[in-house]
């Protein structure tokens, strides 16, 4: 089938679609094993959902995408060590600001012991909203319900009507802190390191290459880009985010994979970075916010954090889950305005005061991003079967990888993406290139 006029042809052992964490990790493993690899990336930069901003913009290695290192993250930590990077343990106070009541609350969930008891007893998986309504109804548990929905939407970027209770149970009872470290140099530096490793092994990384088609024909796989180039390969690894799978035409068609992809949850995040002349909020309305790490609120942009213990005059705003979709068509200016309004309410000052302090702003509207269409996946009761389907290669030629495909319990994170990329590379190395 020939849809575009073919302008240029090239050949590789493996073509990888996407130069995010999964794609670069897969390329590094394959390149080390002597395979000729080409990565095709739609954007004009590597990194995907890891998006480092220039140090000049915010005065530190700010990130418009992934920022924290969660849980064990063995592979990520190993790479950071190899790259000579510095992990900084997060510290500082967690504040709540709900309806004008502002207080430190380093305990995130009220009635936590009761919740953990019920979670432990649960025999069958169900969406978390169903679980909470069944076991924690009525007035008595309003704070618990608000807190749970706040975490599921705000942290997991998930829709409580779909998110799996079993998976949240693993997250909450697993004994791992929910946020642990950030990187002094930012995730961008880790990917730069991976990129240089890939290039050392001879991997070609082509930017501004939007893949439109993947075709298996006559025992070969062809990958076609929007600019009319054709890349022939023995094997292909597709690492695009879940919703983007439907934007690529596969021949033969892959309806069962697309159906499986829809069964895994995928949530949105809007991240706003605001740089100010000073840390104007630290003594707002007589409170001491000087050691604030996070503040959670029910304002339009709900969650904010600082770079504490670094005393940088930057606040990062975060709106995740179904509510982030409300800004899908908003301009950056409108989102910045919403951020300013939220901060003014939280710290009880007027909008003009916040505006006068503001020197620079950056909005990352991930649901509106053409090559991500959201932020990261979340587990639903149907995810396990769906993942099994997606992990079966097509004709032993097309393989799928990315954060949503990790089987090691760290899906949705950078660690999950790295692990999944490495896994896809292993599968290819274990199967013959000539079959
Ligand atoms: C705002 C935000 C905050 C986050 N915070 C954290 C955090 O603190 N800690 C953490 O561990 N994780 C975090 N994550 C999640 C983490 O960033 C992702 O899980 C991880 O980076 C995904 O890597 P990936 O390789 O699977 O996908 P991606 O990084 O999305 O890589 C896929 C690549 O495919 C490219 N692509 C898409 N379509 C095409 C096409 N048609 N042709 C060619 N290329 C294409 C994309 O441009 C992209 O570069 C965050 C994500 C977001 C958005």
Tab-separated table of C-alpha atoms and ligand atoms in Angstrom:
chain	number	residue	atom	x	y	z
A	1	UNK	CA	0.000	0.000	0.000
A	2	UNK	CA	1.489	3.330	-0.993
A	3	UNK	CA	-0.164	6.350	0.521
A	4	UNK	CA	2.575	8.992	0.434
A	5	UNK	CA	5.057	9.468	-2.362
A	6	UNK	CA	8.284	8.025	-0.927
A	7	UNK	CA	11.004	10.677	-1.013
A	8	UNK	CA	13.822	8.950	0.837
A	9	UNK	CA	14.492	5.396	1.972
A	10	UNK	CA	16.695	4.129	4.759
A	11	UNK	CA	17.279	0.797	6.505
A	12	UNK	CA	17.900	-0.210	10.095
A	13	UNK	CA	17.707	-3.339	12.223
A	14	UNK	CA	15.296	-1.588	14.542
A	15	UNK	CA	13.287	1.616	14.152
A	16	UNK	CA	12.048	3.109	17.405
A	17	UNK	CA	9.126	5.535	17.325
A	18	UNK	CA	9.582	8.166	20.046
A	19	UNK	CA	12.685	9.587	21.779
A	20	UNK	CA	11.271	9.660	25.309
A	21	UNK	CA	12.621	7.666	28.237
A	22	UNK	CA	11.345	4.331	26.864
A	23	UNK	CA	12.633	4.890	23.322
A	24	UNK	CA	16.089	6.074	24.379
A	25	UNK	CA	16.465	3.254	26.896
A	26	UNK	CA	15.488	0.640	24.306
A	27	UNK	CA	17.915	2.211	21.815
A	28	UNK	CA	20.759	2.177	24.310
A	29	UNK	CA	20.302	-1.540	24.993
A	30	UNK	CA	19.990	-2.445	21.310
A	31	UNK	CA	22.900	-0.214	20.289
A	32	UNK	CA	25.130	-1.765	22.953
A	33	UNK	CA	24.306	-5.177	21.483
A	34	UNK	CA	25.464	-3.980	18.037
A	35	UNK	CA	22.097	-3.341	16.408
A	36	UNK	CA	21.678	-0.545	13.905
A	37	UNK	CA	18.959	1.621	15.407
A	38	UNK	CA	17.095	4.686	14.145
A	39	UNK	CA	14.828	6.696	16.428
A	40	UNK	CA	12.102	8.801	14.821
A	41	UNK	CA	10.803	11.614	17.009
A	42	UNK	CA	7.892	13.910	16.103
A	43	UNK	CA	9.027	16.859	18.241
A	44	UNK	CA	12.000	19.135	17.685
A	45	UNK	CA	13.534	17.821	20.910
A	46	UNK	CA	14.131	14.514	22.686
A	47	UNK	CA	12.519	13.696	26.047
A	48	UNK	CA	8.773	13.541	25.354
A	49	UNK	CA	7.044	13.919	28.691
A	50	UNK	CA	10.417	14.837	30.200
A	51	UNK	CA	10.773	18.483	29.211
A	52	UNK	CA	13.664	20.458	30.716
A	53	UNK	CA	13.466	24.246	30.532
A	54	UNK	CA	16.495	26.432	30.097
A	55	UNK	CA	18.253	27.306	33.372
A	56	UNK	CA	18.119	30.999	32.412
A	57	UNK	CA	14.327	30.952	32.501
A	58	UNK	CA	13.740	30.016	36.153
A	59	UNK	CA	17.194	30.102	37.748
A	60	UNK	CA	17.397	26.318	38.164
A	61	UNK	CA	16.902	23.224	36.024
A	62	UNK	CA	13.111	23.562	35.969
A	63	UNK	CA	11.028	20.821	34.390
A	64	UNK	CA	7.750	21.282	32.522
A	65	UNK	CA	7.147	17.508	32.643
A	66	UNK	CA	8.432	14.860	35.081
A	67	UNK	CA	10.218	16.266	38.140
A	68	UNK	CA	10.176	13.780	41.059
A	69	UNK	CA	11.744	10.384	41.601
A	70	UNK	CA	9.125	8.114	43.175
A	71	UNK	CA	9.425	4.816	44.954
A	72	UNK	CA	12.331	2.484	44.391
A	73	UNK	CA	13.091	3.583	40.828
A	74	UNK	CA	16.103	1.289	40.648
A	75	UNK	CA	16.846	1.712	36.980
A	76	UNK	CA	16.449	5.491	37.041
A	77	UNK	CA	18.693	5.762	40.091
A	78	UNK	CA	21.286	3.546	38.433
A	79	UNK	CA	21.295	5.773	35.350
A	80	UNK	CA	21.499	8.924	37.490
A	81	UNK	CA	24.522	7.501	39.240
A	82	UNK	CA	26.152	6.658	35.911
A	83	UNK	CA	25.409	10.193	34.732
A	84	UNK	CA	26.844	11.695	37.955
A	85	UNK	CA	23.564	13.333	38.980
A	86	UNK	CA	22.463	14.438	42.459
A	87	UNK	CA	19.264	13.297	44.181
A	88	UNK	CA	17.738	15.661	46.705
A	89	UNK	CA	15.323	14.294	49.267
A	90	UNK	CA	12.145	16.355	49.387
A	91	UNK	CA	11.415	18.028	52.694
A	92	UNK	CA	9.299	20.793	54.161
A	93	UNK	CA	5.706	21.220	55.260
A	94	UNK	CA	2.541	20.042	53.604
A	95	UNK	CA	-0.242	22.621	53.914
A	96	UNK	CA	-3.970	22.393	53.260
A	97	UNK	CA	-6.074	25.377	52.241
A	98	UNK	CA	-9.758	24.514	52.006
A	99	UNK	CA	-12.470	27.180	52.060
A	100	UNK	CA	-10.247	29.687	53.828
A	101	UNK	CA	-9.021	27.216	56.502
A	102	UNK	CA	-5.272	26.977	56.165
A	103	UNK	CA	-3.214	24.568	58.256
A	104	UNK	CA	-0.174	22.340	58.145
A	105	UNK	CA	-1.248	18.770	57.556
A	106	UNK	CA	1.640	16.410	57.120
A	107	UNK	CA	-0.793	13.488	57.409
A	108	UNK	CA	-2.516	13.252	54.105
A	109	UNK	CA	-5.522	11.014	54.777
A	110	UNK	CA	-7.988	11.327	57.691
A	111	UNK	CA	-9.309	8.021	59.191
A	112	UNK	CA	-6.286	6.385	57.624
A	113	UNK	CA	-6.243	3.245	59.811
A	114	UNK	CA	-9.888	2.478	59.041
A	115	UNK	CA	-9.242	3.015	55.338
A	116	UNK	CA	-6.220	0.725	55.362
A	117	UNK	CA	-8.231	-1.962	57.216
A	118	UNK	CA	-10.995	-1.956	54.595
A	119	UNK	CA	-8.477	-1.916	51.770
A	120	UNK	CA	-6.714	-4.971	53.199
A	121	UNK	CA	-10.023	-6.883	53.467
A	122	UNK	CA	-11.064	-6.148	49.867
A	123	UNK	CA	-11.305	-9.345	47.806
A	124	UNK	CA	-12.252	-8.091	44.322
A	125	UNK	CA	-11.042	-5.018	42.443
A	126	UNK	CA	-13.420	-2.123	41.713
A	127	UNK	CA	-13.090	1.573	40.848
A	128	UNK	CA	-11.993	3.603	43.884
A	129	UNK	CA	-15.146	5.795	43.770
A	130	UNK	CA	-17.297	2.664	44.169
A	131	UNK	CA	-15.134	1.407	47.048
A	132	UNK	CA	-15.249	4.713	48.918
A	133	UNK	CA	-18.989	5.143	48.461
A	134	UNK	CA	-19.616	1.582	49.651
A	135	UNK	CA	-17.427	1.609	52.770
A	136	UNK	CA	-17.174	5.287	53.720
A	137	UNK	CA	-20.587	6.903	53.174
A	138	UNK	CA	-22.204	9.789	55.058
A	139	UNK	CA	-21.185	12.954	56.884
A	140	UNK	CA	-18.608	11.255	59.087
A	141	UNK	CA	-16.313	10.519	56.173
A	142	UNK	CA	-16.560	13.723	54.138
A	143	UNK	CA	-12.925	14.656	54.820
A	144	UNK	CA	-11.738	11.149	54.002
A	145	UNK	CA	-13.658	11.177	50.717
A	146	UNK	CA	-12.366	14.638	49.746
A	147	UNK	CA	-8.860	13.633	50.595
A	148	UNK	CA	-8.990	10.355	48.622
A	149	UNK	CA	-10.546	11.948	45.551
A	150	UNK	CA	-8.011	14.774	45.827
A	151	UNK	CA	-5.107	12.306	45.815
A	152	UNK	CA	-6.507	10.083	43.071
A	153	UNK	CA	-7.196	13.048	40.798
A	154	UNK	CA	-4.311	15.258	41.826
A	155	UNK	CA	-1.496	12.762	42.192
A	156	UNK	CA	-2.500	9.820	40.005
A	157	UNK	CA	-4.119	12.169	37.430
A	158	UNK	CA	-6.892	9.582	37.439
A	159	UNK	CA	-10.665	9.537	37.197
A	160	UNK	CA	-11.907	8.016	40.504
A	161	UNK	CA	-14.789	6.408	38.556
A	162	UNK	CA	-12.194	4.298	36.678
A	163	UNK	CA	-9.068	4.008	38.850
A	164	UNK	CA	-8.389	0.552	40.312
A	165	UNK	CA	-8.686	0.196	44.104
A	166	UNK	CA	-6.185	-2.694	44.110
A	167	UNK	CA	-3.545	-0.605	42.414
A	168	UNK	CA	-4.124	2.339	44.780
A	169	UNK	CA	-3.955	-0.114	47.687
A	170	UNK	CA	-0.511	-1.237	46.510
A	171	UNK	CA	0.529	2.410	46.236
A	172	UNK	CA	-0.787	3.423	49.662
A	173	UNK	CA	0.080	0.312	51.668
A	174	UNK	CA	3.314	-0.443	49.864
A	175	UNK	CA	5.273	1.558	52.429
A	176	UNK	CA	6.865	3.806	49.821
A	177	UNK	CA	6.608	7.539	50.317
A	178	UNK	CA	4.438	9.203	47.687
A	179	UNK	CA	7.083	11.768	46.777
A	180	UNK	CA	10.660	11.257	47.688
A	181	UNK	CA	13.356	12.931	45.640
A	182	UNK	CA	13.909	15.509	42.996
A	183	UNK	CA	16.999	15.800	40.839
A	184	UNK	CA	19.315	18.769	41.143
A	185	UNK	CA	20.048	18.637	37.424
A	186	UNK	CA	16.487	17.591	36.490
A	187	UNK	CA	15.328	14.598	34.456
A	188	UNK	CA	16.434	16.391	31.304
A	189	UNK	CA	20.054	15.686	32.233
A	190	UNK	CA	19.342	11.966	32.564
A	191	UNK	CA	17.907	11.841	29.068
A	192	UNK	CA	20.816	13.854	27.674
A	193	UNK	CA	23.085	11.203	29.146
A	194	UNK	CA	21.024	8.424	27.520
A	195	UNK	CA	21.074	10.314	24.231
A	196	UNK	CA	24.872	10.582	24.278
A	197	UNK	CA	25.137	6.849	25.070
A	198	UNK	CA	22.870	6.078	22.128
A	199	UNK	CA	24.892	8.249	19.762
A	200	UNK	CA	28.143	6.601	20.929
A	201	UNK	CA	26.655	3.284	19.817
A	202	UNK	CA	25.848	4.728	16.399
A	203	UNK	CA	22.098	5.171	16.916
A	204	UNK	CA	20.587	7.818	14.685
A	205	UNK	CA	18.067	10.135	16.275
A	206	UNK	CA	15.951	12.012	13.761
A	207	UNK	CA	13.832	14.890	15.088
A	208	UNK	CA	10.733	16.451	13.450
A	209	UNK	CA	9.766	13.027	12.084
A	210	UNK	CA	6.054	12.452	12.645
A	211	UNK	CA	5.311	8.794	12.049
A	212	UNK	CA	2.046	8.307	10.189
A	213	UNK	CA	2.158	4.636	9.160
A	214	UNK	CA	3.669	1.317	10.117
A	215	UNK	CA	3.253	-1.371	7.472
A	216	UNK	CA	4.227	-5.032	7.544
A	217	UNK	CA	4.547	-6.256	3.972
A	218	UNK	CA	6.494	-9.107	2.375
A	219	UNK	CA	8.291	-9.932	5.619
A	220	UNK	CA	9.557	-6.360	6.105
A	221	UNK	CA	8.360	-3.544	8.275
A	222	UNK	CA	8.147	-0.040	6.859
A	223	UNK	CA	7.708	3.106	8.881
A	224	UNK	CA	6.503	6.171	6.996
A	225	UNK	CA	6.754	9.724	8.187
A	226	UNK	CA	4.622	12.777	7.418
A	227	UNK	CA	7.428	14.257	5.293
A	228	UNK	CA	7.321	11.276	2.951
A	229	UNK	CA	10.330	9.290	4.135
A	230	UNK	CA	10.327	5.509	4.400
A	231	UNK	CA	12.346	3.579	6.962
A	232	UNK	CA	12.651	-0.147	6.450
A	233	UNK	CA	13.402	-2.222	9.524
A	234	UNK	CA	13.431	-5.787	10.744
A	235	UNK	CA	11.649	-4.756	13.938
A	236	UNK	CA	9.855	-1.664	15.183
A	237	UNK	CA	9.301	-0.476	18.751
A	238	UNK	CA	6.386	1.916	19.172
A	239	UNK	CA	6.758	4.045	22.324
A	240	UNK	CA	4.166	6.764	21.711
A	241	UNK	CA	1.756	7.578	24.585
A	242	UNK	CA	-1.426	5.442	24.725
A	243	UNK	CA	-3.841	7.893	23.030
A	244	UNK	CA	-1.399	8.473	20.158
A	245	UNK	CA	-1.528	4.813	19.033
A	246	UNK	CA	-4.820	5.591	17.286
A	247	UNK	CA	-3.139	8.430	15.327
A	248	UNK	CA	-0.806	6.033	13.504
A	249	UNK	CA	-2.097	3.808	10.704
A	250	UNK	CA	-1.015	0.199	11.164
A	251	UNK	CA	-1.167	-2.392	8.390
A	252	UNK	CA	-2.363	-4.977	9.235
A	253	UNK	CA	-4.815	-3.033	11.408
A	254	UNK	CA	-4.561	-3.498	15.188
A	255	UNK	CA	-8.143	-3.034	16.517
A	256	UNK	CA	-7.530	-5.344	19.516
A	257	UNK	CA	-4.528	-3.234	20.587
A	258	UNK	CA	-6.480	0.013	20.293
A	259	UNK	CA	-9.333	-1.489	22.300
A	260	UNK	CA	-6.814	-2.603	24.966
A	261	UNK	CA	-5.230	0.865	25.059
A	262	UNK	CA	-8.638	2.416	25.790
A	263	UNK	CA	-9.091	0.096	28.780
A	264	UNK	CA	-6.022	1.483	30.524
A	265	UNK	CA	-6.643	4.861	32.165
A	266	UNK	CA	-4.794	7.938	30.935
A	267	UNK	CA	-5.048	11.269	32.739
A	268	UNK	CA	-4.181	14.879	32.055
A	269	UNK	CA	-1.998	17.382	33.900
A	270	UNK	CA	-1.516	21.118	33.534
A	271	UNK	CA	1.701	22.342	35.061
A	272	UNK	CA	2.392	26.069	35.536
A	273	UNK	CA	5.691	27.527	36.644
A	274	UNK	CA	5.588	31.065	38.019
A	275	UNK	CA	8.784	32.949	38.811
A	276	UNK	CA	8.506	35.913	41.183
A	277	UNK	CA	10.721	38.795	42.298
A	278	UNK	CA	10.726	37.365	45.819
A	279	UNK	CA	9.204	34.566	47.940
A	280	UNK	CA	6.313	36.932	48.736
A	281	UNK	CA	4.137	34.168	50.227
A	282	UNK	CA	6.353	33.123	53.131
A	283	UNK	CA	4.675	35.321	55.741
A	284	UNK	CA	1.238	35.658	54.153
A	285	UNK	CA	-1.539	36.594	56.615
A	286	UNK	CA	0.740	36.064	59.612
A	287	UNK	CA	1.504	32.370	58.938
A	288	UNK	CA	4.956	30.905	58.420
A	289	UNK	CA	5.102	29.369	54.958
A	290	UNK	CA	8.889	29.644	54.924
A	291	UNK	CA	9.383	25.862	54.899
A	292	UNK	CA	6.442	25.048	52.676
A	293	UNK	CA	6.931	22.154	50.300
A	294	UNK	CA	3.352	21.611	49.060
A	295	UNK	CA	0.014	23.344	49.529
A	296	UNK	CA	-3.209	21.567	48.513
A	297	UNK	CA	-6.381	23.588	47.933
A	298	UNK	CA	-9.768	23.480	46.252
A	299	UNK	CA	-9.028	26.566	44.131
A	300	UNK	CA	-9.044	26.412	40.340
A	301	UNK	CA	-5.349	25.428	40.178
A	302	UNK	CA	-5.359	23.190	43.201
A	303	UNK	CA	-1.851	22.160	44.107
A	304	UNK	CA	1.293	24.273	44.414
A	305	UNK	CA	4.839	23.474	45.432
A	306	UNK	CA	8.126	25.217	46.081
A	307	UNK	CA	11.689	24.101	45.500
A	308	UNK	CA	12.324	23.990	49.265
A	309	UNK	CA	14.963	23.524	50.740
A	310	UNK	CA	16.212	25.647	47.808
A	311	UNK	CA	14.870	29.133	48.452
A	312	UNK	CA	14.028	29.890	44.840
A	313	UNK	CA	11.168	32.377	44.211
A	314	UNK	CA	9.261	29.964	41.981
A	315	UNK	CA	5.886	28.335	42.628
A	316	UNK	CA	4.789	25.384	40.534
A	317	UNK	CA	1.051	24.888	40.035
A	318	UNK	CA	-0.540	21.564	39.188
A	319	UNK	CA	-4.010	20.614	38.067
A	320	UNK	CA	-4.506	16.942	37.270
A	321	UNK	CA	-7.172	14.386	36.465
A	322	UNK	CA	-10.540	15.062	34.811
A	323	UNK	CA	-10.464	18.746	35.850
A	324	UNK	CA	-7.408	19.407	33.688
A	325	UNK	CA	-9.599	18.720	30.620
A	326	UNK	CA	-11.552	21.886	31.408
A	327	UNK	CA	-8.523	23.866	30.205
A	328	UNK	CA	-8.048	21.845	27.016
A	329	UNK	CA	-8.884	24.827	24.804
A	330	UNK	CA	-7.669	27.609	27.114
A	331	UNK	CA	-4.814	29.894	26.142
A	332	UNK	CA	-1.653	29.986	28.253
A	333	UNK	CA	-2.628	33.515	29.350
A	334	UNK	CA	-5.974	32.246	30.663
A	335	UNK	CA	-4.250	29.455	32.562
A	336	UNK	CA	-1.707	31.873	34.066
A	337	UNK	CA	-4.614	34.121	35.088
A	338	UNK	CA	-6.297	31.125	36.776
A	339	UNK	CA	-3.012	30.367	38.563
A	340	UNK	CA	-2.650	33.940	39.800
A	341	UNK	CA	-6.263	33.951	40.988
A	342	UNK	CA	-5.764	30.682	42.869
A	343	UNK	CA	-2.590	31.890	44.597
A	344	UNK	CA	-4.265	35.171	45.556
A	345	UNK	CA	-7.105	33.255	47.229
A	346	UNK	CA	-4.824	30.745	48.961
A	347	UNK	CA	-2.476	33.410	50.368
A	348	UNK	CA	-5.249	35.999	50.932
A	349	UNK	CA	-3.827	38.800	48.807
A	350	UNK	CA	-5.325	40.459	45.752
A	351	UNK	CA	-4.560	39.412	42.173
A	352	UNK	CA	-2.722	42.672	41.450
A	353	UNK	CA	-0.250	41.972	44.251
A	354	UNK	CA	0.637	38.565	42.750
A	355	UNK	CA	0.862	40.061	39.246
A	356	UNK	CA	3.284	42.771	40.392
A	357	UNK	CA	5.573	40.095	41.838
A	358	UNK	CA	5.454	37.907	38.723
A	359	UNK	CA	8.478	38.042	36.412
A	360	UNK	CA	8.128	34.949	34.235
A	361	UNK	CA	5.615	32.176	33.572
A	362	UNK	CA	5.499	28.903	31.671
A	363	UNK	CA	2.452	26.710	31.045
A	364	UNK	CA	2.649	23.054	30.043
A	365	UNK	CA	-0.846	22.048	28.967
A	366	UNK	CA	-0.319	18.321	28.480
A	367	UNK	CA	-3.902	17.391	27.506
A	368	UNK	CA	-3.555	19.890	24.624
A	369	UNK	CA	-0.152	18.524	23.556
A	370	UNK	CA	-0.456	16.825	20.147
A	371	UNK	CA	2.124	14.131	20.883
A	372	UNK	CA	1.049	13.267	24.424
A	373	UNK	CA	-2.691	14.118	24.669
A	374	UNK	CA	-2.369	13.900	28.434
A	375	UNK	CA	0.205	13.159	31.101
A	376	UNK	CA	0.432	9.519	32.157
A	377	UNK	CA	-1.486	6.284	32.498
A	378	UNK	CA	-3.287	4.937	35.527
A	379	UNK	CA	-4.371	1.431	36.376
A	380	UNK	CA	-8.023	0.386	36.018
A	381	UNK	CA	-9.568	-2.985	36.951
A	382	UNK	CA	-9.216	-3.867	33.239
A	383	UNK	CA	-5.560	-2.841	32.894
A	384	UNK	CA	-3.917	-6.182	33.533
A	385	UNK	CA	-5.603	-7.987	30.614
A	386	UNK	CA	-5.238	-4.919	28.407
A	387	UNK	CA	-1.508	-4.752	29.109
A	388	UNK	CA	-1.119	-8.455	28.272
A	389	UNK	CA	-2.731	-7.813	24.883
A	390	UNK	CA	-0.579	-4.764	24.178
A	391	UNK	CA	2.620	-6.546	25.115
A	392	UNK	CA	2.066	-9.249	22.483
A	393	UNK	CA	4.108	-8.147	19.470
A	394	UNK	CA	2.406	-7.956	16.078
A	395	UNK	CA	3.803	-10.687	13.832
A	396	UNK	CA	6.981	-10.673	15.959
A	397	UNK	CA	7.849	-7.398	14.200
A	398	UNK	CA	6.042	-4.570	15.964
A	399	UNK	CA	6.640	-4.196	19.705
A	400	UNK	CA	5.068	-1.721	22.109
A	401	UNK	CA	6.746	0.035	25.027
A	402	UNK	CA	6.360	3.118	27.216
A	403	UNK	CA	5.357	4.011	30.751
A	404	UNK	CA	1.903	2.398	30.433
A	405	UNK	CA	3.435	-0.983	29.541
A	406	UNK	CA	5.578	-1.539	32.605
A	407	UNK	CA	4.835	-4.790	34.431
A	408	UNK	CA	7.024	-4.029	37.421
A	409	UNK	CA	4.513	-1.869	39.310
A	410	UNK	CA	6.008	1.475	38.245
A	411	UNK	CA	3.803	2.266	35.246
A	412	UNK	CA	3.044	5.969	34.788
A	413	UNK	CA	6.518	7.014	35.935
A	414	UNK	CA	9.874	7.620	34.271
A	415	UNK	CA	11.091	4.412	35.914
A	416	UNK	CA	8.223	2.506	34.296
A	417	UNK	CA	9.097	3.961	30.889
A	418	UNK	CA	12.790	3.053	31.231
A	419	UNK	CA	11.999	-0.479	32.410
A	420	UNK	CA	9.515	-1.024	29.611
A	421	UNK	CA	11.977	0.231	26.977
A	422	UNK	CA	14.649	-2.114	28.284
A	423	UNK	CA	12.154	-5.004	28.268
A	424	UNK	CA	11.190	-4.399	24.632
A	425	UNK	CA	14.875	-4.323	23.652
A	426	UNK	CA	15.457	-7.616	25.484
A	427	UNK	CA	12.534	-9.242	23.661
A	428	UNK	CA	14.014	-8.209	20.335
A	429	UNK	CA	17.505	-9.346	21.256
A	430	UNK	CA	16.117	-12.718	22.342
A	431	UNK	CA	14.301	-13.240	19.070
A	432	UNK	CA	16.215	-13.706	15.855
A	433	UNK	CA	16.411	-10.728	13.512
A	434	UNK	CA	15.970	-12.991	10.532
A	435	UNK	CA	12.708	-14.692	11.528
B	1	LIG	C1	3.423	17.081	33.830
B	1	LIG	C2	3.995	15.729	34.067
B	1	LIG	C3	4.610	15.447	35.260
B	1	LIG	C4	5.138	14.201	35.511
B	1	LIG	N1	5.775	13.978	36.689
B	1	LIG	C5	6.446	12.822	36.875
B	1	LIG	C6	7.283	12.675	37.999
B	1	LIG	O1	7.405	13.592	38.825
B	1	LIG	N2	7.956	11.498	38.134
B	1	LIG	C7	7.834	10.487	37.227
B	1	LIG	O2	8.485	9.440	37.400
B	1	LIG	N3	7.052	10.619	36.135
B	1	LIG	C8	6.358	11.757	35.936
B	1	LIG	N4	5.610	11.935	34.800
B	1	LIG	C9	5.456	10.811	33.871
B	1	LIG	C10	6.686	10.622	32.990
B	1	LIG	O3	7.056	11.853	32.435
B	1	LIG	C11	6.350	9.633	31.898
B	1	LIG	O4	5.862	8.428	32.480
B	1	LIG	C12	7.553	9.255	31.019
B	1	LIG	O5	8.355	10.359	30.737
B	1	LIG	C13	6.996	8.621	29.742
B	1	LIG	O6	8.055	8.228	28.898
B	1	LIG	P1	7.709	7.426	27.561
B	1	LIG	O7	8.970	7.196	26.863
B	1	LIG	O8	6.829	6.264	27.887
B	1	LIG	O9	6.757	8.421	26.729
B	1	LIG	P2	7.084	9.858	26.103
B	1	LIG	O10	8.030	10.581	26.971
B	1	LIG	O11	5.782	10.493	25.823
B	1	LIG	O12	7.831	9.480	24.743
B	1	LIG	C14	7.130	9.162	23.580
B	1	LIG	C15	7.685	9.994	22.442
B	1	LIG	O13	6.947	9.685	21.248
B	1	LIG	C16	6.860	10.884	20.497
B	1	LIG	N5	5.784	10.748	19.511
B	1	LIG	C17	4.445	10.850	19.707
B	1	LIG	N6	3.797	10.664	18.555
B	1	LIG	C18	4.732	10.441	17.597
B	1	LIG	C19	4.673	10.172	16.207
B	1	LIG	N7	3.519	10.079	15.540
B	1	LIG	N8	5.852	10.008	15.534
B	1	LIG	C20	7.039	10.081	16.178
B	1	LIG	N9	7.141	10.334	17.497
B	1	LIG	C21	5.998	10.499	18.208
B	1	LIG	C22	6.591	11.935	21.536
B	1	LIG	O14	6.876	13.233	21.056
B	1	LIG	C23	7.526	11.496	22.657
B	1	LIG	O15	8.788	12.124	22.574
B	1	LIG	C24	5.065	13.178	34.519
B	1	LIG	C25	4.454	13.464	33.298
B	1	LIG	C26	3.924	14.714	33.064
B	1	LIG	C27	3.294	15.011	31.738
